[in-house]
Amino acid sequence: SIVVDKKNWIETVSPLLFAQTIIDPSLITVVDLGPFKHTVDGGLETRKTAFECVGTVVNAFGSTGTGGAGGHLPGDGTNAEVSNFSDFLGAAPASFPDGVASAIATGAGDHYDVKMLTHALLCKVLKSKLGAEAVGEKLKEIAAAMTKTLTQKMKSDAVKQEIDRNSDLVRSCLKAVVGLTIRLPRHVTETEDFDEFITKVVRSEKVVKQFEEAVAAAGGGGGGGGDFAGGEARVEE
């Protein structure tokens, strides 16, 4: 069927796509401008396009009709397909969620533009049980990258555009953090590393107000300083 062919094609192509989400040091050059040095990342546009493509593929699986009870997943009608019906990534190749999670862990520490795409991608895959499980395996790396984003200090001479861009990035990151705290089960988030990330970084004076705003926007599933890492809570879709 067309769906099976698409799945086989993605299984073949996705490793090549994920490879393009990784920073290639050989494409990074430093241009000497006299008193200044300017870094040129020749692979940035390729990585941005790769993340956009990954997001498109995730969206494609999310729009194949899976995601609710009572329907059927296009294909040969096997029990495996039916059991995965409520999880849209159940229609993806088995290795796909892990590949996406690895890309997210890398992208979360990349350039501004890639980070923004990564945060959006993370929010998408967390709506899948298989996606959330894969992300949970990379939680330590993702939290470490997000720590750098949320604790980054602006230069004293930063202009308004730079300040606004950083604010947008922080909001984007915190929205993804809320997704992690709501959609990952307790046994995944109740670790010393993640607890320290939430306590010392996310709930720091610098960003706690923005975090609480992000929680409220997601449906209030974690505000007010309470325990918000429950595996049962879910954002309304």
Short mmCIF file of C-alpha atoms in Angstrom, two decimals:
data_model
loop_
_atom_site.label_atom_id
_atom_site.label_comp_id
_atom_site.label_asym_id
_atom_site.label_seq_id
_atom_site.Cartn_x
_atom_site.Cartn_y
_atom_site.Cartn_z
CA SER A 1 0.00 0.00 0.00
CA ILE A 2 0.97 3.65 -0.28
CA VAL A 3 1.33 3.93 3.51
CA VAL A 4 3.65 0.91 3.71
CA ASP A 5 5.72 2.26 0.80
CA LYS A 6 6.01 5.61 2.59
CA LYS A 7 7.13 3.88 5.78
CA ASN A 8 9.79 1.88 3.92
CA TRP A 9 10.99 4.99 2.10
CA ILE A 10 11.29 6.96 5.35
CA GLU A 11 13.14 4.06 6.97
CA THR A 12 15.71 4.32 4.18
CA VAL A 13 15.96 8.10 4.02
CA SER A 14 15.63 9.14 7.70
CA PRO A 15 19.20 8.10 8.75
CA LEU A 16 20.55 10.33 5.97
CA LEU A 17 18.27 13.13 7.12
CA PHE A 18 19.27 12.80 10.77
CA ALA A 19 22.95 12.90 9.74
CA GLN A 20 22.35 16.39 8.35
CA THR A 21 21.15 17.67 11.74
CA ILE A 22 24.64 17.30 13.24
CA ILE A 23 27.15 20.17 13.23
CA ASP A 24 29.99 19.53 10.78
CA PRO A 25 33.14 21.27 12.12
CA SER A 26 34.73 21.11 8.67
CA LEU A 27 32.12 23.60 7.41
CA ILE A 28 32.88 26.17 10.10
CA THR A 29 35.44 28.83 9.21
CA VAL A 30 36.73 31.89 11.04
CA VAL A 31 37.13 35.05 8.97
CA ASP A 32 39.71 37.57 10.18
CA LEU A 33 38.28 41.10 9.95
CA GLY A 34 41.21 42.95 11.43
CA PRO A 35 40.39 43.63 15.08
CA PHE A 36 37.45 41.23 14.90
CA LYS A 37 36.97 37.59 14.01
CA HIS A 38 33.73 36.38 12.42
CA THR A 39 32.65 32.73 12.48
CA VAL A 40 30.89 31.46 9.38
CA ASP A 41 28.89 28.25 9.72
CA GLY A 42 28.60 26.85 6.21
CA GLY A 43 26.37 24.00 7.39
CA LEU A 44 23.77 26.07 9.24
CA GLU A 45 21.24 26.35 6.40
CA THR A 46 21.50 22.62 5.73
CA ARG A 47 20.85 21.81 9.39
CA LYS A 48 17.88 24.17 9.50
CA THR A 49 16.42 22.53 6.41
CA ALA A 50 17.05 19.07 7.88
CA PHE A 51 15.15 19.93 11.07
CA GLU A 52 12.31 21.40 9.03
CA CYS A 53 12.15 18.15 7.04
CA VAL A 54 12.09 16.06 10.21
CA GLY A 55 9.22 18.20 11.47
CA THR A 56 7.37 17.69 8.18
CA VAL A 57 7.75 13.91 8.45
CA VAL A 58 6.50 13.94 12.05
CA ASN A 59 3.51 16.01 10.93
CA ALA A 60 2.86 13.57 8.10
CA PHE A 61 2.54 10.67 10.53
CA GLY A 62 0.34 12.80 12.74
CA SER A 63 -2.05 13.43 9.86
CA THR A 64 -2.47 9.84 8.64
CA GLY A 65 -5.61 9.43 10.70
CA THR A 66 -3.98 7.99 13.81
CA GLY A 67 -4.42 9.46 17.25
CA GLY A 68 -7.86 8.57 18.51
CA ALA A 69 -9.84 5.55 19.53
CA GLY A 70 -12.18 3.81 17.21
CA GLY A 71 -10.40 4.13 13.88
CA HIS A 72 -7.86 2.06 12.05
CA LEU A 73 -4.33 2.63 10.87
CA PRO A 74 -3.95 2.31 7.09
CA GLY A 75 -1.95 -0.79 6.21
CA ASP A 76 -2.49 -4.51 6.40
CA GLY A 77 -4.68 -4.44 9.52
CA THR A 78 -2.38 -6.43 11.78
CA ASN A 79 -2.82 -6.39 15.54
CA ALA A 80 0.48 -4.49 15.89
CA GLU A 81 -0.92 -1.69 13.75
CA VAL A 82 -4.18 -1.54 15.65
CA SER A 83 -2.44 -1.54 19.03
CA ASN A 84 -0.31 1.42 17.91
CA PHE A 85 -3.30 3.32 16.53
CA SER A 86 -3.53 5.79 19.42
CA ASP A 87 0.16 6.74 18.95
CA PHE A 88 0.77 8.46 15.62
CA LEU A 89 4.46 7.49 15.57
CA GLY A 90 3.35 3.87 15.71
CA ALA A 91 3.08 4.20 11.93
CA ALA A 92 6.72 5.27 11.67
CA PRO A 93 9.75 2.98 11.30
CA ALA A 94 10.78 1.54 14.67
CA SER A 95 14.04 3.51 14.72
CA PHE A 96 12.42 6.84 13.81
CA PRO A 97 11.47 8.11 17.33
CA ASP A 98 15.00 7.45 18.60
CA GLY A 99 16.45 9.27 15.61
CA VAL A 100 14.23 12.29 16.24
CA ALA A 101 15.13 12.31 19.95
CA SER A 102 18.85 12.23 19.14
CA ALA A 103 18.41 15.11 16.69
CA ILE A 104 16.56 17.09 19.36
CA ALA A 105 19.36 16.51 21.87
CA THR A 106 21.84 17.87 19.33
CA GLY A 107 19.71 20.71 18.04
CA ALA A 108 18.90 22.00 21.52
CA GLY A 109 22.50 23.16 21.80
CA ASP A 110 22.92 24.47 18.28
CA HIS A 111 22.50 27.92 16.69
CA TYR A 112 19.55 30.17 17.61
CA ASP A 113 17.55 29.27 14.49
CA VAL A 114 18.09 25.55 14.99
CA LYS A 115 17.16 25.78 18.67
CA MET A 116 13.83 27.39 17.76
CA LEU A 117 13.06 24.58 15.30
CA THR A 118 14.19 21.99 17.85
CA HIS A 119 11.90 23.30 20.60
CA ALA A 120 8.91 23.15 18.24
CA LEU A 121 9.86 19.63 17.14
CA LEU A 122 10.17 18.51 20.76
CA CYS A 123 6.66 19.74 21.54
CA LYS A 124 5.35 17.74 18.58
CA VAL A 125 7.00 14.41 19.36
CA LEU A 126 6.06 14.60 23.05
CA LYS A 127 2.44 14.15 21.94
CA SER A 128 3.40 10.61 20.95
CA LYS A 129 3.99 7.96 23.60
CA LEU A 130 6.77 6.44 21.52
CA GLY A 131 8.21 9.90 20.96
CA ALA A 132 8.08 10.74 24.67
CA GLU A 133 9.81 7.46 25.55
CA ALA A 134 12.61 8.22 23.09
CA VAL A 135 12.97 11.78 24.39
CA GLY A 136 13.15 10.43 27.95
CA GLU A 137 16.27 8.49 26.99
CA LYS A 138 17.91 11.77 25.93
CA LEU A 139 16.55 13.89 28.77
CA LYS A 140 19.91 14.50 30.44
CA GLU A 141 21.48 15.82 27.22
CA ILE A 142 18.43 17.92 26.37
CA ALA A 143 18.31 19.48 29.85
CA ALA A 144 22.03 20.27 29.69
CA ALA A 145 21.59 22.09 26.38
CA MET A 146 18.55 23.96 27.66
CA THR A 147 20.50 25.03 30.75
CA LYS A 148 22.94 26.89 28.53
CA THR A 149 20.07 28.55 26.68
CA LEU A 150 18.26 29.67 29.83
CA THR A 151 21.37 30.89 31.66
CA GLN A 152 23.01 32.68 28.75
CA LYS A 153 23.94 36.25 29.63
CA MET A 154 23.39 39.11 27.20
CA LYS A 155 26.26 41.46 26.40
CA SER A 156 26.12 44.79 28.19
CA ASP A 157 25.92 46.58 24.84
CA ALA A 158 23.23 44.30 23.34
CA VAL A 159 20.75 46.14 21.13
CA LYS A 160 16.96 45.78 21.37
CA GLN A 161 16.81 43.30 18.49
CA GLU A 162 19.27 40.98 20.24
CA ILE A 163 17.40 41.26 23.53
CA ASP A 164 14.07 40.51 21.82
CA ARG A 165 15.54 37.51 19.99
CA ASN A 166 16.90 36.11 23.24
CA SER A 167 13.53 36.59 24.95
CA ASP A 168 11.83 34.70 22.11
CA LEU A 169 14.35 31.89 22.48
CA VAL A 170 13.83 31.64 26.24
CA ARG A 171 10.04 31.51 25.80
CA SER A 172 10.40 28.83 23.15
CA CYS A 173 12.68 26.80 25.40
CA LEU A 174 10.39 27.11 28.43
CA LYS A 175 7.39 25.99 26.38
CA ALA A 176 9.34 22.84 25.54
CA VAL A 177 10.29 22.42 29.20
CA VAL A 178 6.62 22.52 30.16
CA GLY A 179 6.00 19.78 27.61
CA LEU A 180 8.70 17.67 29.22
CA THR A 181 7.32 18.14 32.73
CA ILE A 182 3.75 17.34 31.70
CA ARG A 183 4.21 14.50 29.22
CA LEU A 184 7.11 12.48 30.59
CA PRO A 185 6.31 9.97 33.38
CA ARG A 186 7.56 10.56 36.91
CA HIS A 187 10.14 7.79 36.84
CA VAL A 188 11.84 9.61 33.95
CA THR A 189 11.75 13.15 35.35
CA GLU A 190 12.38 12.30 39.01
CA THR A 191 16.16 12.20 38.68
CA GLU A 192 18.78 14.28 40.45
CA ASP A 193 19.94 15.94 37.21
CA PHE A 194 16.47 16.92 35.99
CA ASP A 195 15.37 18.02 39.46
CA GLU A 196 18.41 20.29 39.66
CA PHE A 197 17.63 21.66 36.20
CA ILE A 198 14.09 22.56 37.25
CA THR A 199 14.99 23.90 40.69
CA LYS A 200 18.13 25.87 39.90
CA VAL A 201 17.55 26.90 36.29
CA VAL A 202 13.87 26.85 35.32
CA ARG A 203 12.66 28.14 38.68
CA SER A 204 15.48 30.64 39.04
CA GLU A 205 14.58 34.28 39.57
CA LYS A 206 15.69 35.03 36.01
CA VAL A 207 13.07 32.94 34.18
CA VAL A 208 10.55 31.62 36.72
CA LYS A 209 7.91 34.19 35.76
CA GLN A 210 8.16 33.24 32.09
CA PHE A 211 8.03 29.57 33.03
CA GLU A 212 4.82 30.06 35.02
CA GLU A 213 3.34 31.92 32.05
CA ALA A 214 4.26 28.98 29.81
CA VAL A 215 2.64 26.58 32.29
CA ALA A 216 -0.55 28.66 32.32
CA ALA A 217 -0.61 28.76 28.51
CA ALA A 218 -0.34 24.95 28.44
CA GLY A 219 -3.39 24.57 30.65
CA GLY A 220 -2.02 25.20 34.11
CA GLY A 221 -0.68 21.69 34.58
CA GLY A 222 2.36 22.77 36.56
CA GLY A 223 2.06 26.20 38.04
CA GLY A 224 2.10 27.48 41.55
CA GLY A 225 5.26 25.72 42.60
CA GLY A 226 3.60 22.32 43.02
CA ASP A 227 4.55 18.93 41.72
CA PHE A 228 4.09 19.09 37.99
CA ALA A 229 6.06 16.10 36.67
CA GLY A 230 3.21 13.65 36.83
CA GLY A 231 2.89 10.99 34.20
CA GLU A 232 -0.90 11.19 34.24
CA ALA A 233 -1.24 14.87 33.44
CA ARG A 234 -1.61 15.76 29.80
CA VAL A 235 -1.89 18.96 27.79
CA GLU A 236 -5.21 19.19 26.04
CA GLU A 237 -4.73 18.82 22.30
#
